[in-house]
Structures are given as C-alpha cells and as structure tokens.
Amino acid sequence: MQILNLELRSDTFTKPTKAMLEAMFNANVGDDVFEEDASTKDLEQQAAAMFGYEAGLFCMSGTMANQIAIKIHTHPGDEVICDALSHIYLYEGGGIATNSLVSVQLINGDRGRISAEQVAENIKVDNVHYPITRLVSLENTVNKGGGCIYDMQEIQKIKNVCTTNNLKLHLDGARIFNALVATKEQPRKYGELFDTISVCLSKGLGTPMGSVLLGTKEFIHAARRVRKRLGGGWRQSGYLAAAGIYALNNHINRLAEDHTRAKELATIFSALPEVKHILPVDTNIVIFELEERLLSQDFVNSLMEKGIKTSPFGKHQVRLVTHLDFGDAELEAVRQILK
Ligand SMILES: *Cc1c(COP(=O)(O)O)cnc(C)c1O
C-alpha cells in the first residue's frame, strides 16, 4: 500500500514536482549580484508585468521582501498601520522595530482585515507627541484570519485614504494568488492600488523558496541595495527563479483544487465532537476552535499519532492548510482516519 504524507501544517511543505525540477535544471544562470542571471531577470519581469509594475526583485523569503518594503517606505520614528494579526507584525521576528526603527499602530480588524475608516481614524495629526504615519500595510489573503480575502472596494477606499494623507500602501501578498483564483480578479487591479506588493512563490505555488517584491524601477533600485545589506544578494539564483517561472505558468489555476479540499476538510472536522467552531473557509486555510477544555497542542498531538500533521494556532485553535502535495487520496485518507 502506498504510504501517504498527510501534511496539513503549511503550504510551505511542498516539494518541487519533476517538471519543476526539470525547469530548474534548464535555468539560464549567471551572477545575480552583477545582475547577470537571466532566469532571475525573467522571473522578475514576468511577475512585474503580471501585476502591472515596472520592476521586481527576487528575494529569498516573504519576510525579506516585506521588511525591505517597510524599510524603504519609512524613516526611523515613523509609523506603519496594520492589523494586529498581520504577518509583518506577528511573525517577522520584530523586524519592523529592528530593521526599520519604526513603530506600529495595530488595528483590530475583521479576521485581519482593516477598513478604510479604521485607517483614517488612526492617522496621527502633525504634533510632536506622535510618530509620523507613513505606511499602511495590508495582507491578502490573511493567514491568521483563516485565509480570508479583502473586499476590492474596501481596498480602493483604503487607497483613497492613503492618497489623501500622503501614505504609502504595501501588500503582503504571500497568498495573493489564492485570492486571485478565488475572486477571479485581475492581478493588474492590485498593481493599480498598491505602491508595492510582495508575492510568495513557496506557498501555494510550490517552489522550494523565494518571493518577488514588486514596485517602480526607482523603488526596486533602492530595494536591491537594502537586500544586499541584509545579506540577501545571491549568485546563481536562476535555479530557484526557474522554479518560480514554472510555478507562475503552471501552478496558479490549480489553487482552486486546494480551496475545494479545504472546504471538504472543514466539513470533516466540523463533525468531530472536539471541534467547537470553524472559521468560514474562503481559500486554502482552515482554522477551527476547540472546546474550551481542550488544548490545541494535545489535539494536534493526537492527530499526529493518527498520521495527520496539523499546527496549533493559539491555545485552543488549530490550523490546516491544503496545497500541491495534498490531493484527493490524502483527503480520502483523512476522512477514513477520522470516521
Ligand atoms: C509565509 C508568509 C510570509 C513570508 O514568510 P517567509 O517564510 O519569510 O517566506 C509573509 N506573509 C504571510 C501572510 C505569510 O503567510
């Protein structure tokens, strides 16, 4: 019998497919610090064109791409407005403080999504007591909000508030492709609204590593220097860029399957007596709340003993994420195990 890997901890666990590895073998590489790596340039241009930006910068992680953007958009002592559940605030090692010396105005939004009204209310007036509000950062989809999607009209309103108040608008688009597939929106629409976007290739798109930061030529020129300073100048990055190009060409539309399987998982788990409440499933993330007497770590351990790998996500919350390596056979196995 085939041994299945029931990996639901994250969509970062995927391994390159044979076809992706072949594309990597065929990369056209050079030294990217000298800007001579053709595959890396191709990836940057392809991603930029897709979203309607002038330029792109291939970075080794989404964290690096976000942190570079924050650094360039702000000066020490400035302030960034974001939701309290944001990855840039919760999961980037305090990088906003250490890399950029910038303070954060947190907002308690709706599952990680802030509104234009909340942004407007939190912009500081010009007064020596306050930091200077300089940047608004959104996340789409929201990881900690269970993969939920921003309403495009709200983003447009936030953009208007930013324009009026001379603020930059950044998108942590680690899972932007999940949002695009679910809503059928055009990526160029995002390019029109955000000054900069970071997109992950190693989440749902299934590459071994890497994110692309997108913006104007001038911004990307500055970003290249910050990336270098962070130790992120790399050499024959084209092998990884080739995986990224392959993923952009072949792995976007299939995300719809991950969304369907996530919904199925939600149905399966909602039938368990331990599960009290499941967040609505909009894309590839399922977050559920356990009955109060149960700790997520214990529940995760008991699933692990049955061969199902999940993540504790807070004291009573558990997260499941579907991806490229979790197919129908894996879904069926989970169904049978939990019956
Ligand atoms: C994964 C992720 C990132 C980037 O993470 P890296 O592990 O640094 O690539 C950024 N934002 C969100 C919402 C993420 O889920």
GROMACS .gro file of C-alpha atoms and ligand atoms in nm:
model
  354
    1MET     CA    1   0.000   0.000   0.000
    2GLN     CA    2   0.116   0.350  -0.079
    3ILE     CA    3   0.220   0.548   0.230
    4LEU     CA    4   0.057   0.890   0.221
    5ASN     CA    5   0.201   1.202   0.376
    6LEU     CA    6  -0.093   1.377   0.540
    7GLU     CA    7   0.081   1.713   0.570
    8LEU     CA    8  -0.156   1.993   0.665
    9ARG     CA    9   0.074   2.212   0.876
   10SER     CA   10   0.153   2.455   0.597
   11ASP     CA   11   0.157   2.508   0.223
   12THR     CA   12   0.532   2.561   0.258
   13PHE     CA   13   0.595   2.186   0.293
   14THR     CA   14   0.552   2.114  -0.077
   15LYS     CA   15   0.841   1.966  -0.270
   16PRO     CA   16   0.916   2.054  -0.634
   17THR     CA   17   0.745   1.834  -0.891
   18LYS     CA   18   0.951   1.650  -1.153
   19ALA     CA   19   0.855   1.909  -1.414
   20MET     CA   20   0.958   2.193  -1.183
   21LEU     CA   21   1.293   2.025  -1.117
   22GLU     CA   22   1.343   1.990  -1.490
   23ALA     CA   23   1.276   2.362  -1.535
   24MET     CA   24   1.534   2.429  -1.263
   25PHE     CA   25   1.793   2.212  -1.441
   26ASN     CA   26   1.736   2.419  -1.752
   27ALA     CA   27   1.779   2.759  -1.584
   28ASN     CA   28   1.995   3.019  -1.755
   29VAL     CA   29   2.215   3.138  -1.471
   30GLY     CA   30   2.482   3.399  -1.402
   31ASP     CA   31   2.583   3.609  -1.103
   32ASP     CA   32   2.274   3.794  -0.987
   33VAL     CA   33   2.471   4.039  -0.770
   34PHE     CA   34   2.616   4.155  -1.105
   35GLU     CA   35   2.259   4.141  -1.245
   36GLU     CA   36   2.370   3.877  -1.493
   37ASP     CA   37   2.134   3.595  -1.404
   38ALA     CA   38   1.894   3.567  -1.697
   39SER     CA   39   1.638   3.340  -1.531
   40THR     CA   40   1.615   3.569  -1.230
   41LYS     CA   41   1.559   3.871  -1.456
   42ASP     CA   42   1.293   3.678  -1.648
   43LEU     CA   43   1.109   3.591  -1.327
   44GLU     CA   44   1.124   3.949  -1.201
   45GLN     CA   45   0.996   4.085  -1.530
   46GLN     CA   46   0.722   3.825  -1.563
   47ALA     CA   47   0.590   3.887  -1.212
   48ALA     CA   48   0.610   4.265  -1.256
   49ALA     CA   49   0.426   4.253  -1.589
   50MET     CA   50   0.157   4.029  -1.446
   51PHE     CA   51   0.068   4.283  -1.176
   52GLY     CA   52   0.141   4.589  -1.389
   53TYR     CA   53   0.458   4.708  -1.214
   54GLU     CA   54   0.775   4.845  -1.369
   55ALA     CA   55   1.013   4.612  -1.189
   56GLY     CA   56   1.059   4.322  -0.949
   57LEU     CA   57   1.321   4.188  -0.710
   58PHE     CA   58   1.357   3.819  -0.633
   59CYS     CA   59   1.412   3.774  -0.258
   60MET     CA   60   1.483   3.462  -0.059
   61SER     CA   61   1.175   3.489   0.161
   62GLY     CA   62   0.850   3.674   0.201
   63THR     CA   63   0.978   3.815   0.527
   64MET     CA   64   1.278   3.964   0.349
   65ALA     CA   65   1.057   4.116   0.078
   66ASN     CA   66   0.817   4.272   0.333
   67GLN     CA   67   1.097   4.402   0.551
   68ILE     CA   68   1.274   4.561   0.256
   69ALA     CA   69   0.950   4.736   0.157
   70ILE     CA   70   0.889   4.869   0.508
   71LYS     CA   71   1.247   4.991   0.528
   72ILE     CA   72   1.219   5.187   0.205
   73HIS     CA   73   0.875   5.334   0.267
   74THR     CA   74   0.962   5.470   0.614
   75HIS     CA   75   1.219   5.665   0.817
   76PRO     CA   76   1.317   5.580   1.177
   77GLY     CA   77   1.046   5.702   1.416
   78ASP     CA   78   0.770   5.677   1.158
   79GLU     CA   79   0.468   5.455   1.197
   80VAL     CA   80   0.309   5.176   0.998
   81ILE     CA   81  -0.061   5.098   1.032
   82CYS     CA   82  -0.157   4.730   1.011
   83ASP     CA   83  -0.392   4.475   1.160
   84ALA     CA   84  -0.293   4.311   1.490
   85LEU     CA   85  -0.297   3.972   1.314
   86SER     CA   86  -0.053   4.080   1.041
   87HIS     CA   87   0.237   3.855   0.950
   88ILE     CA   88   0.465   4.162   0.931
   89TYR     CA   89   0.391   4.230   1.298
   90LEU     CA   90   0.347   3.880   1.446
   91TYR     CA   91   0.578   3.656   1.251
   92GLU     CA   92   0.874   3.852   1.123
   93GLY     CA   93   1.087   3.845   1.435
   94GLY     CA   94   1.018   4.203   1.537
   95GLY     CA   95   1.180   4.312   1.212
   96ILE     CA   96   0.978   4.634   1.184
   97ALA     CA   97   1.146   4.755   1.504
   98THR     CA   98   1.496   4.622   1.443
   99ASN     CA   99   1.535   4.674   1.068
  100SER     CA  100   1.345   4.999   1.025
  101LEU     CA  101   1.322   5.155   1.377
  102VAL     CA  102   0.956   5.209   1.304
  103SER     CA  103   0.660   5.199   1.541
  104VAL     CA  104   0.336   5.015   1.473
  105GLN     CA  105  -0.027   5.122   1.507
  106LEU     CA  106  -0.220   4.799   1.539
  107ILE     CA  107  -0.584   4.776   1.439
  108ASN     CA  108  -0.828   4.506   1.541
  109GLY     CA  109  -0.995   4.441   1.211
  110ASP     CA  110  -1.230   4.172   1.087
  111ARG     CA  111  -1.027   3.848   1.077
  112GLY     CA  112  -0.716   4.051   0.999
  113ARG     CA  113  -0.879   4.289   0.752
  114ILE     CA  114  -0.884   4.658   0.838
  115SER     CA  115  -1.129   4.911   0.698
  116ALA     CA  116  -1.069   5.249   0.536
  117GLU     CA  117  -1.250   5.408   0.829
  118GLN     CA  118  -1.012   5.243   1.078
  119VAL     CA  119  -0.713   5.357   0.878
  120ALA     CA  120  -0.843   5.715   0.867
  121GLU     CA  121  -0.914   5.717   1.242
  122ASN     CA  122  -0.559   5.606   1.323
  123ILE     CA  123  -0.358   5.850   1.115
  124LYS     CA  124  -0.170   6.081   1.352
  125VAL     CA  125  -0.201   6.457   1.328
  126ASP     CA  126   0.118   6.662   1.295
  127ASN     CA  127   0.213   6.702   1.662
  128VAL     CA  128   0.547   6.633   1.831
  129HIS     CA  129   0.388   6.377   2.063
  130TYR     CA  130   0.315   6.140   1.779
  131PRO     CA  131   0.509   5.934   1.530
  132ILE     CA  132   0.460   6.028   1.166
  133THR     CA  133   0.218   5.789   0.999
  134ARG     CA  134   0.384   5.689   0.675
  135LEU     CA  135   0.271   5.348   0.562
  136VAL     CA  136  -0.033   5.122   0.559
  137SER     CA  137   0.026   4.751   0.510
  138LEU     CA  138  -0.247   4.500   0.423
  139GLU     CA  139  -0.229   4.121   0.393
  140ASN     CA  140  -0.427   3.923   0.135
  141THR     CA  141  -0.526   3.654   0.197
  142VAL     CA  142  -0.495   3.686   0.575
  143ASN     CA  143  -0.311   3.387   0.717
  144LYS     CA  144  -0.420   3.434   1.079
  145GLY     CA  145  -0.773   3.517   0.965
  146GLY     CA  146  -0.814   3.172   0.811
  147GLY     CA  147  -0.721   3.265   0.454
  148CYS     CA  148  -0.991   3.530   0.422
  149ILE     CA  149  -0.996   3.774   0.131
  150TYR     CA  150  -1.012   4.155   0.124
  151ASP     CA  151  -1.303   4.318  -0.050
  152MET     CA  152  -1.165   4.507  -0.350
  153GLN     CA  153  -1.395   4.804  -0.288
  154GLU     CA  154  -1.258   4.839   0.065
  155ILE     CA  155  -0.903   4.830  -0.069
  156GLN     CA  156  -0.999   5.107  -0.311
  157LYS     CA  157  -1.131   5.312  -0.018
  158ILE     CA  158  -0.813   5.250   0.180
  159LYS     CA  159  -0.613   5.359  -0.122
  160ASN     CA  160  -0.814   5.683  -0.135
  161VAL     CA  161  -0.741   5.749   0.234
  162CYS     CA  162  -0.371   5.684   0.167
  163THR     CA  163  -0.365   5.918  -0.133
  164THR     CA  164  -0.539   6.197   0.059
  165ASN     CA  165  -0.299   6.161   0.352
  166ASN     CA  166   0.016   6.102   0.152
  167LEU     CA  167   0.068   5.747   0.285
  168LYS     CA  168   0.228   5.457   0.103
  169LEU     CA  169   0.029   5.134   0.067
  170HIS     CA  170   0.203   4.794   0.077
  171LEU     CA  171   0.051   4.449   0.028
  172ASP     CA  172   0.185   4.137   0.193
  173GLY     CA  173   0.065   3.915  -0.089
  174ALA     CA  174   0.216   3.591   0.034
  175ARG     CA  175  -0.111   3.423  -0.074
  176ILE     CA  176  -0.234   3.676  -0.329
  177PHE     CA  177  -0.270   3.401  -0.590
  178ASN     CA  178  -0.519   3.222  -0.367
  179ALA     CA  179  -0.721   3.544  -0.351
  180LEU     CA  180  -0.696   3.596  -0.727
  181VAL     CA  181  -0.812   3.243  -0.807
  182ALA     CA  182  -1.100   3.261  -0.558
  183THR     CA  183  -1.228   3.602  -0.676
  184LYS     CA  184  -1.124   3.581  -1.044
  185GLU     CA  185  -0.993   3.937  -1.008
  186GLN     CA  186  -0.717   4.063  -1.235
  187PRO     CA  187  -0.371   4.096  -1.078
  188ARG     CA  188  -0.332   4.433  -1.251
  189LYS     CA  189  -0.607   4.571  -1.031
  190TYR     CA  190  -0.377   4.513  -0.732
  191GLY     CA  191  -0.092   4.678  -0.920
  192GLU     CA  192  -0.305   4.990  -0.962
  193LEU     CA  193  -0.382   5.017  -0.592
  194PHE     CA  194  -0.064   4.922  -0.408
  195ASP     CA  195   0.268   5.105  -0.421
  196THR     CA  196   0.441   4.773  -0.358
  197ILE     CA  197   0.350   4.407  -0.331
  198SER     CA  198   0.538   4.102  -0.207
  199VAL     CA  199   0.427   3.770  -0.355
  200CYS     CA  200   0.539   3.427  -0.231
  201LEU     CA  201   0.635   3.152  -0.471
  202SER     CA  202   0.694   2.894  -0.199
  203LYS     CA  203   0.343   2.884  -0.052
  204GLY     CA  204   0.064   2.754  -0.270
  205LEU     CA  205   0.274   2.785  -0.583
  206GLY     CA  206   0.504   2.513  -0.455
  207THR     CA  207   0.861   2.630  -0.523
  208PRO     CA  208   1.142   2.547  -0.276
  209MET     CA  209   1.188   2.912  -0.177
  210GLY     CA  210   1.155   3.272  -0.281
  211SER     CA  211   0.931   3.576  -0.306
  212VAL     CA  212   0.918   3.862  -0.551
  213LEU     CA  213   0.890   4.224  -0.442
  214LEU     CA  214   0.719   4.449  -0.697
  215GLY     CA  215   0.719   4.827  -0.745
  216THR     CA  216   0.854   5.113  -0.953
  217LYS     CA  217   1.201   5.098  -1.109
  218GLU     CA  218   1.321   5.353  -0.857
  219PHE     CA  219   1.182   5.154  -0.565
  220ILE     CA  220   1.336   4.828  -0.685
  221HIS     CA  221   1.671   5.000  -0.734
  222ALA     CA  222   1.661   5.105  -0.368
  223ALA     CA  223   1.532   4.759  -0.268
  224ARG     CA  224   1.831   4.589  -0.430
  225ARG     CA  225   2.066   4.783  -0.203
  226VAL     CA  226   1.864   4.702   0.113
  227ARG     CA  227   1.850   4.335   0.014
  228LYS     CA  228   2.229   4.332  -0.024
  229ARG     CA  229   2.272   4.495   0.314
  230LEU     CA  230   2.057   4.225   0.473
  231GLY     CA  231   2.286   3.963   0.322
  232GLY     CA  232   2.034   3.878   0.055
  233GLY     CA  233   2.245   3.937  -0.255
  234TRP     CA  234   2.268   3.597  -0.421
  235ARG     CA  235   2.458   3.449  -0.708
  236GLN     CA  236   2.308   3.182  -0.939
  237SER     CA  237   1.957   3.240  -0.806
  238GLY     CA  238   1.826   3.148  -1.151
  239TYR     CA  239   1.785   2.784  -1.049
  240LEU     CA  240   1.525   2.899  -0.799
  241ALA     CA  241   1.386   3.166  -1.029
  242ALA     CA  242   1.325   2.896  -1.292
  243ALA     CA  243   1.110   2.713  -1.037
  244GLY     CA  244   0.923   3.039  -0.984
  245ILE     CA  245   0.862   3.090  -1.357
  246TYR     CA  246   0.740   2.732  -1.383
  247ALA     CA  247   0.503   2.791  -1.091
  248LEU     CA  248   0.363   3.114  -1.237
  249ASN     CA  249   0.295   2.932  -1.563
  250ASN     CA  250   0.157   2.608  -1.421
  251HIS     CA  251   0.053   2.626  -1.057
  252ILE     CA  252  -0.185   2.918  -1.026
  253ASN     CA  253  -0.513   2.781  -1.160
  254ARG     CA  254  -0.478   2.456  -0.968
  255LEU     CA  255  -0.509   2.652  -0.640
  256ALA     CA  256  -0.886   2.618  -0.689
  257GLU     CA  257  -0.846   2.247  -0.604
  258ASP     CA  258  -0.678   2.337  -0.276
  259HIS     CA  259  -0.974   2.560  -0.193
  260THR     CA  260  -1.222   2.281  -0.263
  261ARG     CA  261  -1.026   2.035  -0.048
  262ALA     CA  262  -1.002   2.289   0.235
  263LYS     CA  263  -1.383   2.317   0.235
  264GLU     CA  264  -1.408   1.936   0.246
  265LEU     CA  265  -1.168   1.925   0.541
  266ALA     CA  266  -1.381   2.182   0.721
  267THR     CA  267  -1.684   1.957   0.679
  268ILE     CA  268  -1.491   1.653   0.806
  269PHE     CA  269  -1.352   1.834   1.110
  270SER     CA  270  -1.676   2.010   1.198
  271ALA     CA  271  -1.828   1.666   1.264
  272LEU     CA  272  -1.577   1.596   1.544
  273PRO     CA  273  -1.704   1.647   1.900
  274GLU     CA  274  -1.379   1.825   1.998
  275VAL     CA  275  -1.436   2.100   1.742
  276LYS     CA  276  -1.649   2.389   1.861
  277HIS     CA  277  -1.632   2.638   1.577
  278ILE     CA  278  -1.472   2.664   1.232
  279LEU     CA  279  -1.391   2.994   1.062
  280PRO     CA  280  -1.551   3.027   0.718
  281VAL     CA  281  -1.322   2.869   0.457
  282ASP     CA  282  -1.254   3.113   0.174
  283THR     CA  283  -0.931   2.972   0.030
  284ASN     CA  284  -0.681   2.704   0.137
  285ILE     CA  285  -0.669   2.761   0.514
  286VAL     CA  286  -0.895   2.602   0.775
  287ILE     CA  287  -0.886   2.735   1.131
  288PHE     CA  288  -1.102   2.583   1.399
  289GLU     CA  289  -1.159   2.643   1.767
  290LEU     CA  290  -1.162   2.351   2.009
  291GLU     CA  291  -1.396   2.306   2.304
  292GLU     CA  292  -1.255   2.514   2.592
  293ARG     CA  293  -1.136   2.218   2.799
  294LEU     CA  294  -0.907   2.106   2.515
  295LEU     CA  295  -0.563   2.244   2.438
  296SER     CA  296  -0.464   2.272   2.075
  297GLN     CA  297  -0.123   2.113   2.135
  298ASP     CA  298  -0.285   1.798   2.284
  299PHE     CA  299  -0.532   1.775   1.998
  300VAL     CA  300  -0.257   1.826   1.740
  301ASN     CA  301  -0.052   1.551   1.911
  302SER     CA  302  -0.344   1.309   1.899
  303LEU     CA  303  -0.393   1.378   1.528
  304MET     CA  304  -0.020   1.329   1.475
  305GLU     CA  305  -0.043   0.981   1.632
  306LYS     CA  306  -0.300   0.901   1.364
  307GLY     CA  307  -0.063   1.031   1.096
  308ILE     CA  308  -0.232   1.368   1.035
  309LYS     CA  309   0.001   1.667   1.070
  310THR     CA  310  -0.161   1.995   1.176
  311SER     CA  311  -0.049   2.314   1.356
  312PRO     CA  312  -0.156   2.455   1.691
  313PHE     CA  313  -0.254   2.816   1.619
  314GLY     CA  314  -0.308   2.968   1.960
  315LYS     CA  315  -0.414   2.793   2.281
  316HIS     CA  316  -0.740   2.645   2.152
  317GLN     CA  317  -0.705   2.695   1.778
  318VAL     CA  318  -0.577   2.455   1.514
  319ARG     CA  319  -0.480   2.537   1.155
  320LEU     CA  320  -0.487   2.316   0.846
  321VAL     CA  321  -0.353   2.427   0.509
  322THR     CA  322  -0.407   2.250   0.177
  323HIS     CA  323  -0.151   2.255  -0.104
  324LEU     CA  324   0.002   2.090  -0.410
  325ASP     CA  325   0.104   1.771  -0.226
  326PHE     CA  326  -0.233   1.716  -0.059
  327GLY     CA  327  -0.452   1.553  -0.321
  328ASP     CA  328  -0.775   1.353  -0.329
  329ALA     CA  329  -0.604   1.037  -0.197
  330GLU     CA  330  -0.477   1.230   0.105
  331LEU     CA  331  -0.818   1.389   0.162
  332GLU     CA  332  -0.985   1.048   0.150
  333ALA     CA  333  -0.728   0.907   0.395
  334VAL     CA  334  -0.802   1.187   0.644
  335ARG     CA  335  -1.175   1.118   0.604
  336GLN     CA  336  -1.128   0.746   0.676
  337ILE     CA  337  -0.898   0.802   0.975
  338LEU     CA  338  -1.139   1.045   1.141
  339LYS     CA  339  -1.453   0.844   1.074
  340LIG     C1  340   0.459   3.290   0.476
  340LIG     C2  341   0.417   3.429   0.484
  340LIG     C3  342   0.506   3.534   0.464
  340LIG     C4  343   0.652   3.515   0.432
  340LIG     O1  344   0.710   3.417   0.502
  340LIG     P1  345   0.855   3.357   0.468
  340LIG     O2  346   0.852   3.231   0.546
  340LIG     O3  347   0.951   3.456   0.518
  340LIG     O4  348   0.867   3.335   0.322
  340LIG     C5  349   0.458   3.662   0.471
  340LIG     N1  350   0.329   3.686   0.495
  340LIG     C6  351   0.239   3.589   0.513
  340LIG     C7  352   0.096   3.622   0.533
  340LIG     C8  353   0.280   3.456   0.510
  340LIG     O5  354   0.190   3.359   0.528
   0.00000   0.00000   0.00000
